[in-house]
Protein backbone atom coordinates (compact mmCIF):
# COMPACT_ATOMS: atom_id res chain seq x y z
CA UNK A 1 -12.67 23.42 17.36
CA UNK A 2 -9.86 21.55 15.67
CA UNK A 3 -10.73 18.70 13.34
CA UNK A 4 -8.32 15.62 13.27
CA UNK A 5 -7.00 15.41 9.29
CA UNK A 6 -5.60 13.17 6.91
CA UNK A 7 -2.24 14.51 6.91
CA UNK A 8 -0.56 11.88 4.44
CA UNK A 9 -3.46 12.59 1.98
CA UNK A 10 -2.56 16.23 2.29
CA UNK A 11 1.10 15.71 1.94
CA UNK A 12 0.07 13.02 -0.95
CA UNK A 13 -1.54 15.84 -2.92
CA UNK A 14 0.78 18.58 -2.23
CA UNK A 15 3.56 16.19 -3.28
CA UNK A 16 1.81 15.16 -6.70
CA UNK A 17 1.86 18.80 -7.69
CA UNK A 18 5.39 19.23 -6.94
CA UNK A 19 4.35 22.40 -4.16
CA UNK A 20 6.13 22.94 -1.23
CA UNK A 21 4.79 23.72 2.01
CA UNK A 22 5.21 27.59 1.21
CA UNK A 23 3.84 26.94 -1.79
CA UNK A 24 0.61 25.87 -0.59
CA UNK A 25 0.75 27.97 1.57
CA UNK A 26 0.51 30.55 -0.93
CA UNK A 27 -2.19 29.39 -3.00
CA UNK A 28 -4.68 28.61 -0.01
CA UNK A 29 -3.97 32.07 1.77
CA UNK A 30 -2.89 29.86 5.05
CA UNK A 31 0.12 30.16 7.23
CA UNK A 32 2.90 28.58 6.91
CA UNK A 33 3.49 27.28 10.25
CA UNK A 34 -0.51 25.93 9.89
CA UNK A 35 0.51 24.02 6.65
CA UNK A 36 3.41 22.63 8.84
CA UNK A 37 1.34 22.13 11.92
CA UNK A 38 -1.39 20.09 10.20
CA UNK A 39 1.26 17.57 8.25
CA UNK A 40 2.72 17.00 11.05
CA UNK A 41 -0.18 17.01 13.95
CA UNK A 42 -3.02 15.94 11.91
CA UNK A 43 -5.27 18.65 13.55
CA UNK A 44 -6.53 21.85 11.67
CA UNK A 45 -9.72 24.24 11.93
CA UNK A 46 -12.89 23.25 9.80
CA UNK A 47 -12.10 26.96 7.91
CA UNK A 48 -8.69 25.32 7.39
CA UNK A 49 -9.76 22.35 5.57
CA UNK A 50 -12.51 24.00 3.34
CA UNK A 51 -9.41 26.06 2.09
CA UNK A 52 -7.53 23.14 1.26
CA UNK A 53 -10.32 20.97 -0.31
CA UNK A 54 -10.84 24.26 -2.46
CA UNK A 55 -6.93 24.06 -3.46
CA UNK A 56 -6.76 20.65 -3.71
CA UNK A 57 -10.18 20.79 -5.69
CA UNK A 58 -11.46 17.58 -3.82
CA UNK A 59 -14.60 17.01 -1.27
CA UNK A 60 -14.15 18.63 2.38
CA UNK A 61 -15.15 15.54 3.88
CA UNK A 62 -12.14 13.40 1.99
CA UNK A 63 -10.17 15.25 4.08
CA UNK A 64 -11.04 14.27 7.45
CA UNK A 65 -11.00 11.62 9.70
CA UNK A 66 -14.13 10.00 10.30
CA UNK A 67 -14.06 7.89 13.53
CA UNK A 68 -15.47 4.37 12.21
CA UNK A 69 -16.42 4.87 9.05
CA UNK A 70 -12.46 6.44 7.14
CA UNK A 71 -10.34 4.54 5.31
CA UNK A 72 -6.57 6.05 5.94
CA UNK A 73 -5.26 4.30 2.73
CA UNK A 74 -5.80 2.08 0.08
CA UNK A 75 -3.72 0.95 -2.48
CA UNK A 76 -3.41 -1.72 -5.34
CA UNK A 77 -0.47 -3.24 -7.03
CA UNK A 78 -0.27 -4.84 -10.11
CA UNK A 79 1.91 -8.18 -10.20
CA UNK A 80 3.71 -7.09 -13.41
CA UNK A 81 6.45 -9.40 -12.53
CA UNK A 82 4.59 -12.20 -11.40
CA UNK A 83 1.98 -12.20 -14.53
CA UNK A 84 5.17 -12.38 -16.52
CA UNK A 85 6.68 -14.85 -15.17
CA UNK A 86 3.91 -17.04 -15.67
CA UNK A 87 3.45 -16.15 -19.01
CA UNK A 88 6.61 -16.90 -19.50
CA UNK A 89 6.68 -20.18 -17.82
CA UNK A 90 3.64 -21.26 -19.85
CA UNK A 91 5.03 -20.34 -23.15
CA UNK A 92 8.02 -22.26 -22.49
CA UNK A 93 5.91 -25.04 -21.58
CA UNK A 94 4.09 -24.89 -24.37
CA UNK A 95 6.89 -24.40 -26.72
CA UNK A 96 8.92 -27.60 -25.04
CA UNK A 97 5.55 -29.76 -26.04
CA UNK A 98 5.45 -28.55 -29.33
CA UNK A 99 8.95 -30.13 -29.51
CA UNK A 100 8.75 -33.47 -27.96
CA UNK A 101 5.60 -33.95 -27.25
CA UNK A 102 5.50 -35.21 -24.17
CA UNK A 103 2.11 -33.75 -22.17
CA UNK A 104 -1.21 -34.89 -23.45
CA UNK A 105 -3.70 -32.24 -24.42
CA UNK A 106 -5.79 -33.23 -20.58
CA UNK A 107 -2.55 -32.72 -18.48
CA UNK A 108 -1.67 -29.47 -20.82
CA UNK A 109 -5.33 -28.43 -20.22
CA UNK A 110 -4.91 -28.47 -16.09
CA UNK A 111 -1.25 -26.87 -16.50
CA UNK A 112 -3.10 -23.76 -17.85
CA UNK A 113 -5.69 -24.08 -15.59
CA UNK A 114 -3.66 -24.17 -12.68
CA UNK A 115 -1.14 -21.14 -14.22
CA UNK A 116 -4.50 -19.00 -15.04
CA UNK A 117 -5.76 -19.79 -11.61
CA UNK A 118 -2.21 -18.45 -10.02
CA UNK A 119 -1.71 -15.67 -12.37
CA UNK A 120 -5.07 -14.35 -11.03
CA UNK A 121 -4.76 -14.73 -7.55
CA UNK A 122 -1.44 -12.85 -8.11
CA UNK A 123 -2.63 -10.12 -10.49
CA UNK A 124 -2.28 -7.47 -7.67
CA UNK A 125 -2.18 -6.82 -4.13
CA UNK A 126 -3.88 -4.46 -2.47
CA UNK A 127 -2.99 -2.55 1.09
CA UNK A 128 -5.66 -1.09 3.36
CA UNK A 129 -5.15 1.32 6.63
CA UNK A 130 -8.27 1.94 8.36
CA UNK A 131 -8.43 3.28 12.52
CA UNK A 132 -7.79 -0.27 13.79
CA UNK A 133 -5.77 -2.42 11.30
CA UNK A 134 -3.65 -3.06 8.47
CA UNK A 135 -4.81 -5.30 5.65
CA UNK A 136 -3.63 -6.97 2.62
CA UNK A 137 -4.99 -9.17 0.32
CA UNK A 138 -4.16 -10.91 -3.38
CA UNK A 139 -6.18 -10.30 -6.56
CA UNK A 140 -9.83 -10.29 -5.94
CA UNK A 141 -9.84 -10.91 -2.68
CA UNK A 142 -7.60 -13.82 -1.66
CA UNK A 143 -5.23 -14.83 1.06
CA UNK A 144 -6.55 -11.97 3.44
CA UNK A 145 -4.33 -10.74 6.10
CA UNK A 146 -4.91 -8.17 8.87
CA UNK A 147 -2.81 -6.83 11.97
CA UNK A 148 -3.90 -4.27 14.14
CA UNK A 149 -2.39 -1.08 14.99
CA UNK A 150 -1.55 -1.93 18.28
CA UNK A 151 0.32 -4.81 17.48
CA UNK A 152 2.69 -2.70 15.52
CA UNK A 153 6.28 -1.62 16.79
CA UNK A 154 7.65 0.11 14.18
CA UNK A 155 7.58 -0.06 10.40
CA UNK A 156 10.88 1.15 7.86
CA UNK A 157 11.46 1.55 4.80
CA UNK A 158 12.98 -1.77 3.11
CA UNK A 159 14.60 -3.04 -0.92
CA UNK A 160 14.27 -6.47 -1.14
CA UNK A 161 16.87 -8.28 -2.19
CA UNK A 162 15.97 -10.25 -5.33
CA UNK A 163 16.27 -14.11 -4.14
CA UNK A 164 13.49 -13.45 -1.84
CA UNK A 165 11.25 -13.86 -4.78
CA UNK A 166 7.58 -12.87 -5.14
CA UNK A 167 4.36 -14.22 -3.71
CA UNK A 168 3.96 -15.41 -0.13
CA UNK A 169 6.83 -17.46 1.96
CA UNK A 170 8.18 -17.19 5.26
CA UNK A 171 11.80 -15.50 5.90
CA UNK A 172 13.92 -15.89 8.96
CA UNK A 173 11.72 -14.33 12.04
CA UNK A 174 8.97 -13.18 9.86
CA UNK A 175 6.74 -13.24 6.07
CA UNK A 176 6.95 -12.05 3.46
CA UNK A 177 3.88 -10.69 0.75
CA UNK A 178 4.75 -9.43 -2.74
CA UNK A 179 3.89 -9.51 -6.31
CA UNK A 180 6.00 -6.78 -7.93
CA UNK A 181 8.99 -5.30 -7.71
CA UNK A 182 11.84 -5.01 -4.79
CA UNK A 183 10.65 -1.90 -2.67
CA UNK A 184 8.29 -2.43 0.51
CA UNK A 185 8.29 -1.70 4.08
CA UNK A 186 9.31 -4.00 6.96
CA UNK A 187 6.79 -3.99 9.54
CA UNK A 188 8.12 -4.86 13.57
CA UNK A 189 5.32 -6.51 15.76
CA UNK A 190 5.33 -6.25 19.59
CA UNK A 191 5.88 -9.75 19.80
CA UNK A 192 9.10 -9.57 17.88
CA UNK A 193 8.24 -10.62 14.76
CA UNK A 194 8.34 -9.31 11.11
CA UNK A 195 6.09 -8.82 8.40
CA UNK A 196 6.91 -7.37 4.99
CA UNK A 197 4.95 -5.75 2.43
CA UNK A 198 5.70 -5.28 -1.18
CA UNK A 199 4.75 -1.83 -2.51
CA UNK A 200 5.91 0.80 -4.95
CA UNK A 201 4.50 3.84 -2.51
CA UNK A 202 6.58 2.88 0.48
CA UNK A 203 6.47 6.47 1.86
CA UNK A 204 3.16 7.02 1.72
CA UNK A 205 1.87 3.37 3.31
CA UNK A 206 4.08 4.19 5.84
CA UNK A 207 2.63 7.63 6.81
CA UNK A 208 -0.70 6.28 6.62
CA UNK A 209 -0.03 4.11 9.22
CA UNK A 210 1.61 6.23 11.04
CA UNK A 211 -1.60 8.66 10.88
CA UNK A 212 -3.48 5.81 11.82
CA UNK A 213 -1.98 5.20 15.13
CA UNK A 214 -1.73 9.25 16.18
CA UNK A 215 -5.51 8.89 15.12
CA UNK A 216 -6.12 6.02 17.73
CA UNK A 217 -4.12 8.03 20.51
């Protein structure tokens, strides 16, 4: 009986060693068109995977979907730019007072505390696809946001251009989350609405959502 698979993992670790499909292929001793069939269906024999978690030299079980208890995807970036900035911000700050002297040490004390308090919150973001939603969050756990697969459309690749800025604002028809960098993907809701994510593995979040919604069909 075929076994529903985690076909972006699969691509994700063919691609990270550079291998082809006839490549792997190759090395596993499976056919080519059942490489091809399982990227792209998500479906493969239990022999099947136990040859690929032997290639891949990972657990069987990491390979497979697990109704209500997988996680498709998870991935955290680190707000380079934002952390930056803020350092940045605070220096000059600092370096302005050391000048003219115009903060007291109390309101230079709750500058810094309100800076470190931002610069954590904004240390990363991480992405989650499970087999009902898509969620995001900020540094350890803040600003949680979830939509569910079946409020999603369609999802592209996007660039940001660089006035939108970092962090969390609204833009036109929909929001925007990001603490690093210009790449993401634009995610269409049902209702018409738009969502965008800030991520440096655009392809792979969105084939892990797109597994995630053949997986619920």
């Amino acid at each position: 009986m075929d076994m529903k698979v985690k076909s972006s993992l699969i691509r994700k670790y063919r691609t990270e060693r550079l291998w082809s499909q006839e490549h792997l292929s190759k090395v596993s001793g499976l056919g080519l068109r059942t490489i091809q069939r399982l990227e792209s269906r998500g479906s493969c024999s239990s022999e099947t995977i136990m040859s690929l978690a032997s290639v891949f030299e990972v657990d069987a079980a990491t390979l497979v979907w697990r109704d209500g208890c997988y996680q498709a995807y998870k991935h955290k970036q680190w707000g380079i730019v934002t952390f930056t900035a803020i350092v940045i911000l605070a220096a000059a700050i600092l370096g302005i007072n050391d000048l003219y002297k115009f903060l007291p040490s109390e309101a230079l004390g709750i500058i810094f505390g309100v800076l470190t308090i931002v610069a954590i919150i904004f240390s990363s973001m991480t992405i989650e696809v499970n087999e009902s939603e898509v969620r995001w969050y900020f540094g350890p756990g803040v600003f949680k946001k979830q939509i569910s697969l079946e409020e999603i459309a369609n999802c592209n690749n996007v660039k940001n251009p660089i006035w939108m800025g970092f962090g969390i604002h609204s833009f036109g028809t929909g929001w925007i989350y990001n603490v690093s960098g210009l790449l993401g993907i634009e995610i269409e809701l049902k209702g018409g609405s738009f969502i965008r994510l800030g991520t440096n593995q655009p392809n792979y979040l969105i084939q892990a959502i797109v597994d995630a919604k053949d997986n619920v069909e």
